[in-house]
mmCIF file of C-alpha atoms in Angstrom:
data_model
loop_
_atom_site.group_PDB
_atom_site.id
_atom_site.type_symbol
_atom_site.label_atom_id
_atom_site.label_comp_id
_atom_site.label_asym_id
_atom_site.label_seq_id
_atom_site.Cartn_x
_atom_site.Cartn_y
_atom_site.Cartn_z
ATOM 1 C CA UNK A 1397 31.080 20.777 38.675
ATOM 2 C CA UNK A 1398 30.739 17.220 36.741
ATOM 3 C CA UNK A 1399 27.098 16.937 34.525
ATOM 4 C CA UNK A 1400 24.194 13.718 35.249
ATOM 5 C CA UNK A 1401 22.248 13.024 31.954
ATOM 6 C CA UNK A 1402 20.873 9.741 33.673
ATOM 7 C CA UNK A 1403 16.505 10.353 33.253
ATOM 8 C CA UNK A 1404 16.050 7.672 34.570
ATOM 9 C CA UNK A 1405 12.963 6.750 37.047
ATOM 10 C CA UNK A 1406 15.506 6.080 39.876
ATOM 11 C CA UNK A 1407 18.313 9.633 39.069
ATOM 12 C CA UNK A 1408 15.501 11.072 38.311
ATOM 13 C CA UNK A 1409 12.972 10.218 41.506
ATOM 14 C CA UNK A 1410 15.344 11.906 44.798
ATOM 15 C CA UNK A 1411 15.149 15.051 42.305
ATOM 16 C CA UNK A 1412 11.873 15.559 43.339
ATOM 17 C CA UNK A 1413 9.990 15.960 46.743
ATOM 18 C CA UNK A 1414 6.597 15.976 47.663
ATOM 19 C CA UNK A 1415 5.890 18.802 50.987
ATOM 20 C CA UNK A 1416 3.165 17.415 51.444
ATOM 21 C CA UNK A 1417 1.667 19.805 54.597
ATOM 22 C CA UNK A 1418 2.634 23.572 52.770
ATOM 23 C CA UNK A 1419 0.917 21.581 49.295
ATOM 24 C CA UNK A 1420 4.877 21.872 47.370
ATOM 25 C CA UNK A 1421 6.810 20.367 44.527
ATOM 26 C CA UNK A 1422 10.561 20.383 45.072
ATOM 27 C CA UNK A 1423 12.282 20.220 42.441
ATOM 28 C CA UNK A 1424 16.015 20.072 41.665
ATOM 29 C CA UNK A 1425 17.790 20.668 38.610
ATOM 30 C CA UNK A 1426 21.540 20.615 39.946
ATOM 31 C CA UNK A 1427 23.408 18.780 38.352
ATOM 32 C CA UNK A 1428 21.183 18.390 34.780
ATOM 33 C CA UNK A 1429 22.506 18.280 31.653
ATOM 34 C CA UNK A 1430 19.060 18.454 29.136
ATOM 35 C CA UNK A 1431 20.842 17.206 25.057
ATOM 36 C CA UNK A 1432 17.772 16.173 23.873
ATOM 37 C CA UNK A 1433 14.129 17.535 24.338
ATOM 38 C CA UNK A 1434 13.990 13.066 24.209
ATOM 39 C CA UNK A 1435 15.375 14.488 27.740
ATOM 40 C CA UNK A 1436 12.984 17.490 28.711
ATOM 41 C CA UNK A 1437 10.136 14.382 28.451
ATOM 42 C CA UNK A 1438 11.288 12.111 30.077
ATOM 43 C CA UNK A 1439 11.922 14.553 33.440
ATOM 44 C CA UNK A 1440 9.312 15.665 32.982
ATOM 45 C CA UNK A 1441 7.040 12.847 32.554
ATOM 46 C CA UNK A 1442 7.903 11.347 35.985
ATOM 47 C CA UNK A 1443 7.500 15.304 37.718
ATOM 48 C CA UNK A 1444 3.594 14.710 36.530
ATOM 49 C CA UNK A 1445 3.429 10.250 37.668
ATOM 50 C CA UNK A 1446 4.583 12.219 40.821
ATOM 51 C CA UNK A 1447 1.673 14.813 40.665
ATOM 52 C CA UNK A 1448 -1.248 11.855 40.102
ATOM 53 C CA UNK A 1449 -0.018 9.558 42.396
ATOM 54 C CA UNK A 1450 -0.547 12.684 44.917
ATOM 55 C CA UNK A 1451 -4.380 13.136 44.006
ATOM 56 C CA UNK A 1452 -4.355 16.830 43.626
ATOM 57 C CA UNK A 1453 -3.762 19.309 40.801
ATOM 58 C CA UNK A 1454 -2.721 22.406 41.728
ATOM 59 C CA UNK A 1455 0.282 22.953 43.927
ATOM 60 C CA UNK A 1456 3.092 25.568 44.374
ATOM 61 C CA UNK A 1457 7.184 24.536 43.376
ATOM 62 C CA UNK A 1458 9.776 25.769 44.562
ATOM 63 C CA UNK A 1459 12.213 24.535 41.695
ATOM 64 C CA UNK A 1460 15.794 24.786 42.281
ATOM 65 C CA UNK A 1461 17.980 25.982 39.183
ATOM 66 C CA UNK A 1462 21.713 26.264 40.073
ATOM 67 C CA UNK A 1463 24.239 25.211 37.918
ATOM 68 C CA UNK A 1464 22.584 22.892 35.090
ATOM 69 C CA UNK A 1465 22.297 23.058 31.038
ATOM 70 C CA UNK A 1466 20.659 23.103 29.320
ATOM 71 C CA UNK A 1467 21.454 22.488 24.773
ATOM 72 C CA UNK A 1468 19.460 24.435 22.175
ATOM 73 C CA UNK A 1469 18.376 21.035 21.051
ATOM 74 C CA UNK A 1470 16.323 20.825 24.454
ATOM 75 C CA UNK A 1471 14.984 24.362 24.487
ATOM 76 C CA UNK A 1472 12.035 24.251 22.926
ATOM 77 C CA UNK A 1473 10.919 21.142 25.386
ATOM 78 C CA UNK A 1474 11.954 21.877 27.823
ATOM 79 C CA UNK A 1475 10.443 25.969 27.483
ATOM 80 C CA UNK A 1476 7.004 24.501 26.787
ATOM 81 C CA UNK A 1477 6.030 21.207 29.614
ATOM 82 C CA UNK A 1478 7.294 23.744 32.365
ATOM 83 C CA UNK A 1479 4.751 26.395 30.571
ATOM 84 C CA UNK A 1480 2.708 23.179 30.340
ATOM 85 C CA UNK A 1481 3.460 21.862 34.325
ATOM 86 C CA UNK A 1482 2.813 25.707 35.414
ATOM 87 C CA UNK A 1483 -0.507 26.779 33.991
ATOM 88 C CA UNK A 1484 -1.914 23.154 34.460
ATOM 89 C CA UNK A 1485 -1.245 22.505 37.270
ATOM 90 C CA UNK A 1486 1.501 25.244 39.788
ATOM 91 C CA UNK A 1487 -0.698 27.696 42.532
ATOM 92 C CA UNK A 1488 2.978 29.176 42.065
ATOM 93 C CA UNK A 1489 6.328 28.633 41.659
ATOM 94 C CA UNK A 1490 9.856 30.290 42.506
ATOM 95 C CA UNK A 1491 13.355 29.102 41.857
ATOM 96 C CA UNK A 1492 16.070 29.693 44.518
ATOM 97 C CA UNK A 1493 19.390 29.507 43.796
ATOM 98 C CA UNK A 1494 22.742 29.449 46.099
ATOM 99 C CA UNK A 1495 25.493 30.499 43.795
ATOM 100 C CA UNK A 1496 27.467 33.482 45.482
ATOM 101 C CA UNK A 1497 27.030 35.205 42.539
ATOM 102 C CA UNK A 1498 23.271 34.743 41.525
ATOM 103 C CA UNK A 1499 23.045 35.365 45.572
ATOM 104 C CA UNK A 1500 25.102 38.613 45.838
ATOM 105 C CA UNK A 1501 23.139 40.211 42.674
ATOM 106 C CA UNK A 1502 19.912 39.124 43.898
ATOM 107 C CA UNK A 1503 21.447 41.478 46.612
ATOM 108 C CA UNK A 1504 21.659 43.998 44.569
ATOM 109 C CA UNK A 1505 18.399 44.099 43.004
ATOM 110 C CA UNK A 1506 16.397 44.231 46.081
ATOM 111 C CA UNK A 1507 13.928 47.325 45.598
ATOM 112 C CA UNK A 1508 15.165 48.208 42.177
ATOM 113 C CA UNK A 1509 12.901 47.494 39.377
ATOM 114 C CA UNK A 1510 14.892 44.644 37.764
ATOM 115 C CA UNK A 1511 14.272 42.447 41.306
ATOM 116 C CA UNK A 1512 12.455 39.141 40.300
ATOM 117 C CA UNK A 1513 10.091 37.715 43.038
ATOM 118 C CA UNK A 1514 10.421 34.572 42.719
ATOM 119 C CA UNK A 1515 13.962 34.420 42.454
ATOM 120 C CA UNK A 1516 15.224 33.990 46.004
ATOM 121 C CA UNK A 1517 18.831 33.517 47.185
ATOM 122 C CA UNK A 1518 18.496 29.894 49.498
ATOM 123 C CA UNK A 1519 15.716 26.998 49.465
ATOM 124 C CA UNK A 1520 15.119 28.647 53.316
ATOM 125 C CA UNK A 1521 13.220 32.275 51.480
ATOM 126 C CA UNK A 1522 11.872 30.394 48.582
ATOM 127 C CA UNK A 1523 9.814 27.984 51.188
ATOM 128 C CA UNK A 1524 8.838 30.725 54.008
ATOM 129 C CA UNK A 1525 8.040 32.824 50.815
ATOM 130 C CA UNK A 1526 5.384 29.677 49.476
ATOM 131 C CA UNK A 1527 4.332 28.802 53.163
ATOM 132 C CA UNK A 1528 3.047 32.986 53.595
ATOM 133 C CA UNK A 1529 1.020 31.808 50.429
ATOM 134 C CA UNK A 1530 -2.619 30.928 50.565
ATOM 135 C CA UNK A 1531 -3.344 27.599 48.703
ATOM 136 C CA UNK A 1532 -5.980 28.032 45.340
ATOM 137 C CA UNK A 1533 -6.609 24.038 46.577
ATOM 138 C CA UNK A 1534 -10.250 25.268 48.696
ATOM 139 C CA UNK A 1535 -11.382 28.125 46.037
ATOM 140 C CA UNK A 1536 -11.836 24.802 43.402
ATOM 141 C CA UNK A 1537 -15.348 24.185 42.231
ATOM 142 C CA UNK A 1538 -16.413 20.827 40.578
ATOM 143 C CA UNK A 1539 -14.942 20.485 36.805
ATOM 144 C CA UNK A 1540 -17.999 21.149 34.963
ATOM 145 C CA UNK A 1541 -18.713 18.271 32.050
ATOM 146 C CA UNK A 1542 -17.645 20.471 28.414
ATOM 147 C CA UNK A 1543 -19.493 16.832 27.066
ATOM 148 C CA UNK A 1544 -22.160 14.248 27.334
ATOM 149 C CA UNK A 1545 -21.890 10.896 26.976
ATOM 150 C CA UNK A 1546 -25.110 10.588 23.770
ATOM 151 C CA UNK A 1547 -23.341 13.252 21.554
ATOM 152 C CA UNK A 1548 -20.135 11.298 22.551
ATOM 153 C CA UNK A 1549 -21.434 7.971 21.723
ATOM 154 C CA UNK A 1550 -21.873 8.702 17.977
ATOM 155 C CA UNK A 1551 -18.255 9.503 17.369
ATOM 156 C CA UNK A 1552 -18.010 6.161 17.740
ATOM 157 C CA UNK A 1553 -17.639 4.157 14.748
ATOM 158 C CA UNK A 1554 -16.965 0.056 15.293
ATOM 159 C CA UNK A 1555 -16.740 -1.454 11.979
ATOM 160 C CA UNK A 1556 -16.379 -5.055 12.496
ATOM 161 C CA UNK A 1557 -15.926 -6.574 8.583
ATOM 162 C CA UNK A 1558 -12.261 -4.407 9.580
ATOM 163 C CA UNK A 1559 -11.539 -4.592 13.284
ATOM 164 C CA UNK A 1560 -11.578 -0.778 13.505
ATOM 165 C CA UNK A 1561 -12.606 1.165 15.171
ATOM 166 C CA UNK A 1562 -12.810 5.243 14.094
ATOM 167 C CA UNK A 1563 -12.414 7.254 17.049
ATOM 168 C CA UNK A 1564 -13.742 10.922 16.141
ATOM 169 C CA UNK A 1565 -11.910 13.620 18.538
ATOM 170 C CA UNK A 1566 -12.064 16.010 16.065
ATOM 171 C CA UNK A 1567 -12.957 19.839 17.054
ATOM 172 C CA UNK A 1568 -13.478 18.069 21.063
ATOM 173 C CA UNK A 1569 -11.854 20.782 24.019
ATOM 174 C CA UNK A 1570 -10.537 19.063 26.858
ATOM 175 C CA UNK A 1571 -10.521 21.492 29.320
ATOM 176 C CA UNK A 1572 -9.687 19.608 32.393
ATOM 177 C CA UNK A 1573 -9.612 15.479 33.923
ATOM 178 C CA UNK A 1574 -13.057 15.142 34.608
ATOM 179 C CA UNK A 1575 -13.340 15.666 30.185
ATOM 180 C CA UNK A 1576 -11.017 13.165 29.750
ATOM 181 C CA UNK A 1577 -12.273 10.674 31.903
ATOM 182 C CA UNK A 1578 -15.539 10.939 30.480
ATOM 183 C CA UNK A 1579 -15.138 10.720 27.261
ATOM 184 C CA UNK A 1580 -12.331 6.960 27.864
ATOM 185 C CA UNK A 1581 -14.620 6.335 30.761
ATOM 186 C CA UNK A 1582 -16.830 6.228 27.871
ATOM 187 C CA UNK A 1583 -15.475 5.233 25.413
ATOM 188 C CA UNK A 1584 -14.010 2.144 27.217
ATOM 189 C CA UNK A 1585 -17.683 0.646 27.775
ATOM 190 C CA UNK A 1586 -18.661 0.622 24.459
ATOM 191 C CA UNK A 1587 -15.508 -1.265 23.321
ATOM 192 C CA UNK A 1588 -15.920 -3.844 26.827
ATOM 193 C CA UNK A 1589 -19.279 -4.908 25.260
ATOM 194 C CA UNK A 1590 -17.373 -5.224 22.131
ATOM 195 C CA UNK A 1591 -15.839 -8.286 23.789
ATOM 196 C CA UNK A 1592 -12.843 -7.662 21.333
ATOM 197 C CA UNK A 1593 -9.433 -5.518 20.785
ATOM 198 C CA UNK A 1594 -9.680 -3.218 18.145
ATOM 199 C CA UNK A 1595 -7.294 -1.109 15.742
ATOM 200 C CA UNK A 1596 -7.873 2.469 16.178
ATOM 201 C CA UNK A 1597 -8.118 5.095 14.069
ATOM 202 C CA UNK A 1598 -8.349 8.280 16.223
ATOM 203 C CA UNK A 1599 -9.015 12.254 13.875
ATOM 204 C CA UNK A 1600 -7.499 14.719 15.874
ATOM 205 C CA UNK A 1601 -8.796 17.432 13.885
ATOM 206 C CA UNK A 1602 -9.396 20.652 15.763
ATOM 207 C CA UNK A 1603 -8.861 18.929 19.137
ATOM 208 C CA UNK A 1604 -7.063 20.534 21.631
ATOM 209 C CA UNK A 1605 -6.147 19.656 25.201
ATOM 210 C CA UNK A 1606 -5.412 21.952 27.318
ATOM 211 C CA UNK A 1607 -3.304 22.946 30.042
ATOM 212 C CA UNK A 1608 -4.758 21.746 32.752
ATOM 213 C CA UNK A 1609 -5.969 18.267 30.920
ATOM 214 C CA UNK A 1610 -2.874 16.930 29.842
ATOM 215 C CA UNK A 1611 -1.497 14.590 32.503
ATOM 216 C CA UNK A 1612 -4.995 13.220 33.167
ATOM 217 C CA UNK A 1613 -4.505 12.789 29.328
ATOM 218 C CA UNK A 1614 -1.886 11.232 29.442
ATOM 219 C CA UNK A 1615 -2.603 8.851 31.586
ATOM 220 C CA UNK A 1616 -5.482 7.412 30.204
ATOM 221 C CA UNK A 1617 -4.522 7.600 26.833
ATOM 222 C CA UNK A 1618 -1.913 5.261 27.873
ATOM 223 C CA UNK A 1619 -3.673 2.439 29.569
ATOM 224 C CA UNK A 1620 -7.090 2.404 26.898
ATOM 225 C CA UNK A 1621 -3.740 1.961 24.129
ATOM 226 C CA UNK A 1622 -2.777 -0.898 26.129
ATOM 227 C CA UNK A 1623 -5.626 -2.135 27.250
ATOM 228 C CA UNK A 1624 -8.560 -1.746 24.730
ATOM 229 C CA UNK A 1625 -6.146 -1.553 21.149
ATOM 230 C CA UNK A 1626 -3.979 -3.457 19.468
ATOM 231 C CA UNK A 1627 -2.617 -0.186 17.655
ATOM 232 C CA UNK A 1628 -3.407 2.672 17.048
ATOM 233 C CA UNK A 1629 -3.341 6.106 14.441
ATOM 234 C CA UNK A 1630 -3.993 9.174 14.781
ATOM 235 C CA UNK A 1631 -5.337 11.500 12.317
ATOM 236 C CA UNK A 1632 -5.610 15.302 10.885
ATOM 237 C CA UNK A 1633 -3.431 16.904 14.289
ATOM 238 C CA UNK A 1634 -2.971 20.877 14.158
ATOM 239 C CA UNK A 1635 0.429 21.982 14.759
ATOM 240 C CA UNK A 1636 0.234 22.546 18.531
ATOM 241 C CA UNK A 1637 -1.567 19.857 19.220
ATOM 242 C CA UNK A 1638 0.755 17.778 16.776
ATOM 243 C CA UNK A 1639 4.227 19.094 18.313
ATOM 244 C CA UNK A 1640 2.373 18.457 21.773
ATOM 245 C CA UNK A 1641 2.039 14.582 21.308
ATOM 246 C CA UNK A 1642 5.615 14.098 19.945
ATOM 247 C CA UNK A 1643 7.119 15.688 22.921
ATOM 248 C CA UNK A 1644 5.146 13.175 25.107
ATOM 249 C CA UNK A 1645 6.259 9.913 23.059
ATOM 250 C CA UNK A 1646 10.065 10.792 23.418
ATOM 251 C CA UNK A 1647 10.096 9.246 26.446
ATOM 252 C CA UNK A 1648 8.007 6.670 25.905
ATOM 253 C CA UNK A 1649 9.217 3.311 24.494
ATOM 254 C CA UNK A 1650 5.996 3.409 21.340
ATOM 255 C CA UNK A 1651 6.202 5.577 19.342
ATOM 256 C CA UNK A 1652 3.312 8.387 18.465
ATOM 257 C CA UNK A 1653 1.704 6.802 14.726
ATOM 258 C CA UNK A 1654 1.144 10.511 13.598
ATOM 259 C CA UNK A 1655 -0.391 11.277 10.040
ATOM 260 C CA UNK A 1656 -1.754 13.729 7.559
ATOM 261 C CA UNK A 1657 -4.597 12.208 6.351
ATOM 262 C CA UNK A 1658 -7.050 9.095 7.555
ATOM 263 C CA UNK A 1659 -6.383 7.807 4.342
ATOM 264 C CA UNK A 1660 -2.458 7.439 5.514
ATOM 265 C CA UNK A 1661 -2.877 6.897 8.773
ATOM 266 C CA UNK A 1662 -4.819 4.002 7.432
ATOM 267 C CA UNK A 1663 -2.256 2.556 4.887
ATOM 268 C CA UNK A 1664 -0.285 2.822 8.609
ATOM 269 C CA UNK A 1665 -2.546 0.817 10.364
ATOM 270 C CA UNK A 1666 -2.038 -1.740 7.485
ATOM 271 C CA UNK A 1667 1.672 -1.735 8.120
ATOM 272 C CA UNK A 1668 0.968 -2.220 12.204
ATOM 273 C CA UNK A 1669 -1.467 -4.927 11.222
ATOM 274 C CA UNK A 1670 1.698 -6.871 8.689
ATOM 275 C CA UNK A 1671 3.859 -6.718 11.566
ATOM 276 C CA UNK A 1672 1.606 -8.190 13.527
ATOM 277 C CA UNK A 1673 0.729 -10.878 11.666
ATOM 278 C CA UNK A 1674 4.522 -12.023 11.137
ATOM 279 C CA UNK A 1675 5.334 -11.093 14.719
ATOM 280 C CA UNK A 1676 1.751 -13.846 15.741
ATOM 281 C CA UNK A 1677 2.113 -16.760 12.631
ATOM 282 C CA UNK A 1678 -0.289 -18.590 14.736
ATOM 283 C CA UNK A 1679 -2.699 -16.285 14.829
#
């Protein structure tokens, strides 16, 4: 069959169906060809955008995995983003594949140790299985905050002479959306009081963004930078957080501007200043 490598929102929209009643999000991979990790990130970014739009964080996922392709260069991102989606937002994930060969394999494996209880030969079977499962939404407890405002405010350093705002996120672990919202709300409140935009340095040493927090962190960070930042550079990211950051920026027009040390970050920030001054000579 012909494969598609169009990962624009318009092309992806018919592939993501939100079934409000049974609390299911259906995802159709059929016919997609993931050549690069940027393709993967565009796809999963769109799924996460749809999740944010629903206002609900937990869903059953029903995935049509019949006939799609993932190149080797895209495989790490494909597995990583899929794992993050399931860990952060999945109550249960099942797959269905109606290819006749797959259907026969499913039938042969029934009742044996090779049987996969999360793989079905038709959409109808997968849908009925998910409908039979209890929702975990009603078991959700209010998120307990991980941070205190007074302590976080001491992590903000405004240098009026240089116009640089240092935001120290070192050692913080964002466990869920409340942590993300608390930190962004407090930072935005302080910046609004200053009545100006700032050049920003983010210290990410030892920072962890857990799977349930990533969607909200991506959304809030993007809006935060658009609204309050003249330019931003991040430094001292751990390998895992850095990998996630780079992955999630691949499908965006902007770059993550990641450096190893604050000194290197300052050099990059000055480059951003120079670029801005060149583009806005009237200022």
